[in-house]
GROMACS .gro file of N, CA, C and O in nm:
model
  300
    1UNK      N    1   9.484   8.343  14.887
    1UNK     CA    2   9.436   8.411  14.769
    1UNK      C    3   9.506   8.348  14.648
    1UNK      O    4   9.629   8.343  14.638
    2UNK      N    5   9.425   8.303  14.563
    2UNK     CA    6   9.526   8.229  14.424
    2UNK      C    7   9.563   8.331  14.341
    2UNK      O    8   9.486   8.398  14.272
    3UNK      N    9   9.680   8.342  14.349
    3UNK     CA   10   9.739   8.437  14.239
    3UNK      C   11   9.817   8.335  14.146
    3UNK      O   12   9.868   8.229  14.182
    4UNK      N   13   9.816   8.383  14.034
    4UNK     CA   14   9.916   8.288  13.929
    4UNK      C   15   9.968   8.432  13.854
    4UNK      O   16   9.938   8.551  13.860
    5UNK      N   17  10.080   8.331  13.768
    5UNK     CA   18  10.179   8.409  13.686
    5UNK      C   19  10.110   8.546  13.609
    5UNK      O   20  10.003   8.519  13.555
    6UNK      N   21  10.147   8.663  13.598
    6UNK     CA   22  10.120   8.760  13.558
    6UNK      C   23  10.004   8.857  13.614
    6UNK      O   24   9.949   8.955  13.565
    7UNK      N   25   9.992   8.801  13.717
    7UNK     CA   26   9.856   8.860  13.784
    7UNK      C   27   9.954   9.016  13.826
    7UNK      O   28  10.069   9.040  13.789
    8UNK      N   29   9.861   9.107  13.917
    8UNK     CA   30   9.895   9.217  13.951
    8UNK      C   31   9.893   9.265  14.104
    8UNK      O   32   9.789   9.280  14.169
    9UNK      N   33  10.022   9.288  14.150
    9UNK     CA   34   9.972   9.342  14.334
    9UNK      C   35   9.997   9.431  14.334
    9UNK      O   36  10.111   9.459  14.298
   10UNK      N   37   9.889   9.551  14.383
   10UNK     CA   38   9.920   9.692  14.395
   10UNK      C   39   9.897   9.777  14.493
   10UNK      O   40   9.785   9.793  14.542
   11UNK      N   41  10.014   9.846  14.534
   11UNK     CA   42  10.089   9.859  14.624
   11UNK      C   43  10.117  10.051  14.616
   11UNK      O   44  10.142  10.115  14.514
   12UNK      N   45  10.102  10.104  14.760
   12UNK     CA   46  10.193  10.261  14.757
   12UNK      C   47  10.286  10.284  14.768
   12UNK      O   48  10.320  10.242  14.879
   13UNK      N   49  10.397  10.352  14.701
   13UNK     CA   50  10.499  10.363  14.771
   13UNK      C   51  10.530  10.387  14.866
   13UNK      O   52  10.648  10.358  14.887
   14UNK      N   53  10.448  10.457  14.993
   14UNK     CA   54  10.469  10.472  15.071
   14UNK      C   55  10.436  10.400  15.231
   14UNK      O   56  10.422  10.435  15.348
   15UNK      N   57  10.432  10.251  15.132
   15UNK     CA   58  10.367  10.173  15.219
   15UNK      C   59  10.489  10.133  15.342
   15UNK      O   60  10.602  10.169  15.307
   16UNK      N   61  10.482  10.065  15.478
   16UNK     CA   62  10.529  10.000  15.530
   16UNK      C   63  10.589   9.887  15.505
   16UNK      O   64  10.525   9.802  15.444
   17UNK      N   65  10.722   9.859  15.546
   17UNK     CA   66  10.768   9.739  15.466
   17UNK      C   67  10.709   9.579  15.526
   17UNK      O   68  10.746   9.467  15.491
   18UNK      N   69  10.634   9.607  15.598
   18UNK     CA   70  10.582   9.474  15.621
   18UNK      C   71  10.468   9.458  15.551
   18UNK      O   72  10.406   9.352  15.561
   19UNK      N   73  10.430   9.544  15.483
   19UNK     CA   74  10.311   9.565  15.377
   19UNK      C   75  10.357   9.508  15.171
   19UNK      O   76  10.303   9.473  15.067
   20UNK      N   77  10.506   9.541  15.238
   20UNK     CA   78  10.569   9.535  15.077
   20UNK      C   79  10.659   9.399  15.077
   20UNK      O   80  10.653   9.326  14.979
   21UNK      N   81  10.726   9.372  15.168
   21UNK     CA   82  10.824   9.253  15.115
   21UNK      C   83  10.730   9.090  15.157
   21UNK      O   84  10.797   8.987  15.156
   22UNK      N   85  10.623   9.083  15.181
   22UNK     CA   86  10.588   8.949  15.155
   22UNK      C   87  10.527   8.962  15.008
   22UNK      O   88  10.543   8.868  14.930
   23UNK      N   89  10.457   9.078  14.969
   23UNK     CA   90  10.403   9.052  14.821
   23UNK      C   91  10.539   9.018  14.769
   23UNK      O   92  10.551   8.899  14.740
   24UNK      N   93  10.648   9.095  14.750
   24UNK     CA   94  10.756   9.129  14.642
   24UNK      C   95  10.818   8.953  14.648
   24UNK      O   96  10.859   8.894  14.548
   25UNK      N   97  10.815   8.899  14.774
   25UNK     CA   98  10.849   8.758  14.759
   25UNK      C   99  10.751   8.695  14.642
   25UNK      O  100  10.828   8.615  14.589
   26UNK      N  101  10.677   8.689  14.599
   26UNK     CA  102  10.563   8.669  14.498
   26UNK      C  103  10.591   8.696  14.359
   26UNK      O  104  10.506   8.665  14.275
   27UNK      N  105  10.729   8.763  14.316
   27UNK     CA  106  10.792   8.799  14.232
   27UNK      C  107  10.838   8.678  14.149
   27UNK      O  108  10.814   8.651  14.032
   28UNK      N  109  10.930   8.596  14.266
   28UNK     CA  110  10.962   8.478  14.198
   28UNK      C  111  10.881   8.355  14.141
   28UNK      O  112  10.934   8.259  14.085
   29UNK      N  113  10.764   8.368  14.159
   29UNK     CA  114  10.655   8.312  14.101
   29UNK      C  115  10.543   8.358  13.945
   29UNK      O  116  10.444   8.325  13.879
   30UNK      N  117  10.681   8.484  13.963
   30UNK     CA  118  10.584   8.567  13.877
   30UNK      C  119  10.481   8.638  13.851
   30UNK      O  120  10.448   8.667  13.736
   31UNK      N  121  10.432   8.667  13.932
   31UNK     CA  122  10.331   8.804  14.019
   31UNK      C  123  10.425   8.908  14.011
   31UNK      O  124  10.540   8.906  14.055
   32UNK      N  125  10.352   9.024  13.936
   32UNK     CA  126  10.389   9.155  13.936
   32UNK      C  127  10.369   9.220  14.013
   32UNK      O  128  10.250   9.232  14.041
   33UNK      N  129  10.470   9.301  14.095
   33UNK     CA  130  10.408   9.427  14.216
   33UNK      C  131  10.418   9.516  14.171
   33UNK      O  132  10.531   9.537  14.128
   34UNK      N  133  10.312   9.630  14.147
   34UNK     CA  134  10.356   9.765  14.114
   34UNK      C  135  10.310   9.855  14.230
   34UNK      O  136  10.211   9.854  14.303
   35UNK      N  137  10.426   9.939  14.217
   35UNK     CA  138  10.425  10.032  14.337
   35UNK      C  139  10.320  10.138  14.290
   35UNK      O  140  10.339  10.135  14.168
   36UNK      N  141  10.233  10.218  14.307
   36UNK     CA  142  10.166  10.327  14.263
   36UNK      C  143  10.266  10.476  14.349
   36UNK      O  144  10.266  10.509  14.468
   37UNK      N  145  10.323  10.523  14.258
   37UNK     CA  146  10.453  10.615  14.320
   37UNK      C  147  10.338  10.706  14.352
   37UNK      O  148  10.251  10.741  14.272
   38UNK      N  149  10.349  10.747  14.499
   38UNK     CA  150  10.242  10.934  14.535
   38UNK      C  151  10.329  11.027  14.562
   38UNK      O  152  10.447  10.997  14.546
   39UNK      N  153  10.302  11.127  14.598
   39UNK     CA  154  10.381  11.255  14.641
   39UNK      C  155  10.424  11.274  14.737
   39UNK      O  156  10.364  11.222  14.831
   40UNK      N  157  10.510  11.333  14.759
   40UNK     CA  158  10.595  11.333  14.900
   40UNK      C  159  10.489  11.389  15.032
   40UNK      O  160  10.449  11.505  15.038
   41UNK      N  161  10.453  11.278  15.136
   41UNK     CA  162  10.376  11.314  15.251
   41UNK      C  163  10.188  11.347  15.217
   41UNK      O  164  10.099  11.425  15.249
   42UNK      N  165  10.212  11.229  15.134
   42UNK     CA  166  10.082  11.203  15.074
   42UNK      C  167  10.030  11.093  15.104
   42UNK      O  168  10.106  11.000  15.130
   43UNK      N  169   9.891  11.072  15.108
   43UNK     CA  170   9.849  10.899  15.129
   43UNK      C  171   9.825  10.889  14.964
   43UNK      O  172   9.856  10.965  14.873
   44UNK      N  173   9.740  10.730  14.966
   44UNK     CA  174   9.736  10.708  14.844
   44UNK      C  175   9.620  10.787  14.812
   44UNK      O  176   9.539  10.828  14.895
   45UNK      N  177   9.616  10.809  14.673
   45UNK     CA  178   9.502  10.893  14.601
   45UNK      C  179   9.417  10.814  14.534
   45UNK      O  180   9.453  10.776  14.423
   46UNK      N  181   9.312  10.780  14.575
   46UNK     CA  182   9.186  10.740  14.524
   46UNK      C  183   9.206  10.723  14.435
   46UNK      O  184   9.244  10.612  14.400
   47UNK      N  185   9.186  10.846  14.329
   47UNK     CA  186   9.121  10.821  14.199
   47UNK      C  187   9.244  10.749  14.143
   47UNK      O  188   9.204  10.658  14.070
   48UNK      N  189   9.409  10.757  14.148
   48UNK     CA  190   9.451  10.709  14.089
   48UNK      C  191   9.438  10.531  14.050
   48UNK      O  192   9.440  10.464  13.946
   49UNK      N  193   9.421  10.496  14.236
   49UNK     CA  194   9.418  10.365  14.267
   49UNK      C  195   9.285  10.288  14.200
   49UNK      O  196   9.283  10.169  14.169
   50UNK      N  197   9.174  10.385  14.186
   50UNK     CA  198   9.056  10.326  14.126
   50UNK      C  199   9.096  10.280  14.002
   50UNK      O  200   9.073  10.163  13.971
   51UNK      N  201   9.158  10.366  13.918
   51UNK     CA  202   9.203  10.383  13.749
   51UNK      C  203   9.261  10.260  13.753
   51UNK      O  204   9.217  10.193  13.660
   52UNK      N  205   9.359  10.184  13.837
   52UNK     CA  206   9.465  10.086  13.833
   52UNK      C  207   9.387   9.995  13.841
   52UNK      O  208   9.430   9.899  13.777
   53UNK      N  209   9.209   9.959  13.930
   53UNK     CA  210   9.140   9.859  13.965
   53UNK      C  211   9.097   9.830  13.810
   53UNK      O  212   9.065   9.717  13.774
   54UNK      N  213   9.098   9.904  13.751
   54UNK     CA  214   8.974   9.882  13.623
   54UNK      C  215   9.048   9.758  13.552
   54UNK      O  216   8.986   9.660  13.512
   55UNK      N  217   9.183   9.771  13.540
   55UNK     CA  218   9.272   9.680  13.482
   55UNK      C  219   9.287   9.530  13.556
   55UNK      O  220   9.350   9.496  13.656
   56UNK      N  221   9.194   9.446  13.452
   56UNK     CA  222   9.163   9.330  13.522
   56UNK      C  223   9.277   9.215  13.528
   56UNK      O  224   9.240   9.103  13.565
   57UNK      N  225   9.409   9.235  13.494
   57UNK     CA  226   9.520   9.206  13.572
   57UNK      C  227   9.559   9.255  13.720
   57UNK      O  228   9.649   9.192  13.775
   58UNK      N  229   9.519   9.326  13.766
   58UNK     CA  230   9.492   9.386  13.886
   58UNK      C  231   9.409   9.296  14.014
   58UNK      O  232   9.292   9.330  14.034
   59UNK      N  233   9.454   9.204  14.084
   59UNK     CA  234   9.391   9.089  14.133
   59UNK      C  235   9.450   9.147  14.298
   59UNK      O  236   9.418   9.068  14.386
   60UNK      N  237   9.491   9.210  14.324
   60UNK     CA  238   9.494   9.238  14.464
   60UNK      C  239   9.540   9.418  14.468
   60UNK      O  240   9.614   9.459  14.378
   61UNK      N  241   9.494   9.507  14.570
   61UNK     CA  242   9.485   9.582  14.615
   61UNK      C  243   9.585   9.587  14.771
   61UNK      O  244   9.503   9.553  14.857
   62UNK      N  245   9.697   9.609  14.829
   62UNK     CA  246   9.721   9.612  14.915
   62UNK      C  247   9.793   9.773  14.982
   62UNK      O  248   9.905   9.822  14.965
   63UNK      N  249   9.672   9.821  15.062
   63UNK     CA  250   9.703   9.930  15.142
   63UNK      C  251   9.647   9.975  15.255
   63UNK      O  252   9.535  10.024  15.271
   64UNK      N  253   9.771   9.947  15.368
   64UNK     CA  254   9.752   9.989  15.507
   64UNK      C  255   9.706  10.064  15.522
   64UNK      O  256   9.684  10.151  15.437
   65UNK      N  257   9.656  10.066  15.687
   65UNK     CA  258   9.532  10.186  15.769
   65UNK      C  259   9.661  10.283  15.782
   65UNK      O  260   9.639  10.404  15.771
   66UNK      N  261   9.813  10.234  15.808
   66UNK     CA  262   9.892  10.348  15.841
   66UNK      C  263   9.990  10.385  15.756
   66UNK      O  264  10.082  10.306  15.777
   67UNK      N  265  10.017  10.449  15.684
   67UNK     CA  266  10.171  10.436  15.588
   67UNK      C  267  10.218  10.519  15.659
   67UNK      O  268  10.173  10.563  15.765
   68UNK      N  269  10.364  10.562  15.573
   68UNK     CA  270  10.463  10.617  15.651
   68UNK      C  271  10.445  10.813  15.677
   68UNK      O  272  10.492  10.885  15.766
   69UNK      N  273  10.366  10.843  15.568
   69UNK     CA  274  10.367  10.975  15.587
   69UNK      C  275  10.175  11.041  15.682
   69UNK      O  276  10.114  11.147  15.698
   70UNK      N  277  10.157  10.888  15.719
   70UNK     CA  278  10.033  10.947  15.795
   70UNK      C  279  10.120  10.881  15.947
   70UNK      O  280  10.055  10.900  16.050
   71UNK      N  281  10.237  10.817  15.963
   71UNK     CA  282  10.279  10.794  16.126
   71UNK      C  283  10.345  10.901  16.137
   71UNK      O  284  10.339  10.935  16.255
   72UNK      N  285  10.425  10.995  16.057
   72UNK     CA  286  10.510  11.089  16.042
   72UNK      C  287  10.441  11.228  16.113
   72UNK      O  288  10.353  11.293  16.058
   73UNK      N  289  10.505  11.261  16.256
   73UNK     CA  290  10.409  11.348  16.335
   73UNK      C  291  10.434  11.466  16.237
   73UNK      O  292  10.518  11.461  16.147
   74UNK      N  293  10.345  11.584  16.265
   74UNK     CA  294  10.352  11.673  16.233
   74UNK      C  295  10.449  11.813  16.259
   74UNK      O  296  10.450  11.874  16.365
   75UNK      N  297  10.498  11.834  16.185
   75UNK     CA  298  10.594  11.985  16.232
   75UNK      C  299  10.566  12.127  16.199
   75UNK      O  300  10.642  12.216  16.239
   0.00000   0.00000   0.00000
């Protein structure tokens, strides 16, 4: 995927770290990662993530089928 300097990777916080530290290597090239912070034991929220697409610095989307608070059994 060609990313160049100032582009945008966006990311949940509650992603898996094998989901987060190859973008964040992408840093030193100058690619921005922003985390989209959610709520505690939340997946990501749509509408927020849509709002973030509109912004055409926004050149990648990255979010797993599993994050951490959907492997997190239930109590």
């Amino acid at each position: 995927m060609p990313l160049k300097a100032g582009d945008t990777v966006l990311l949940s916080d509650k992603e898996f770290p094998a989901n987060v530290y190859p973008w964040l290597l992408l840093r030193e090239q100058g690619i921005k990662v922003e985390m989209a912070r959610l709520p505690a034991r939340r997946v990501a929220r749509r509408e927020h993530l849509l709002e973030r697409l509109r912004d055409p610095g926004v050149r990648v989307l990255a979010v797993s089928f599993v994050q951490f608070p959907t492997a997190i059994a239930p109590t």
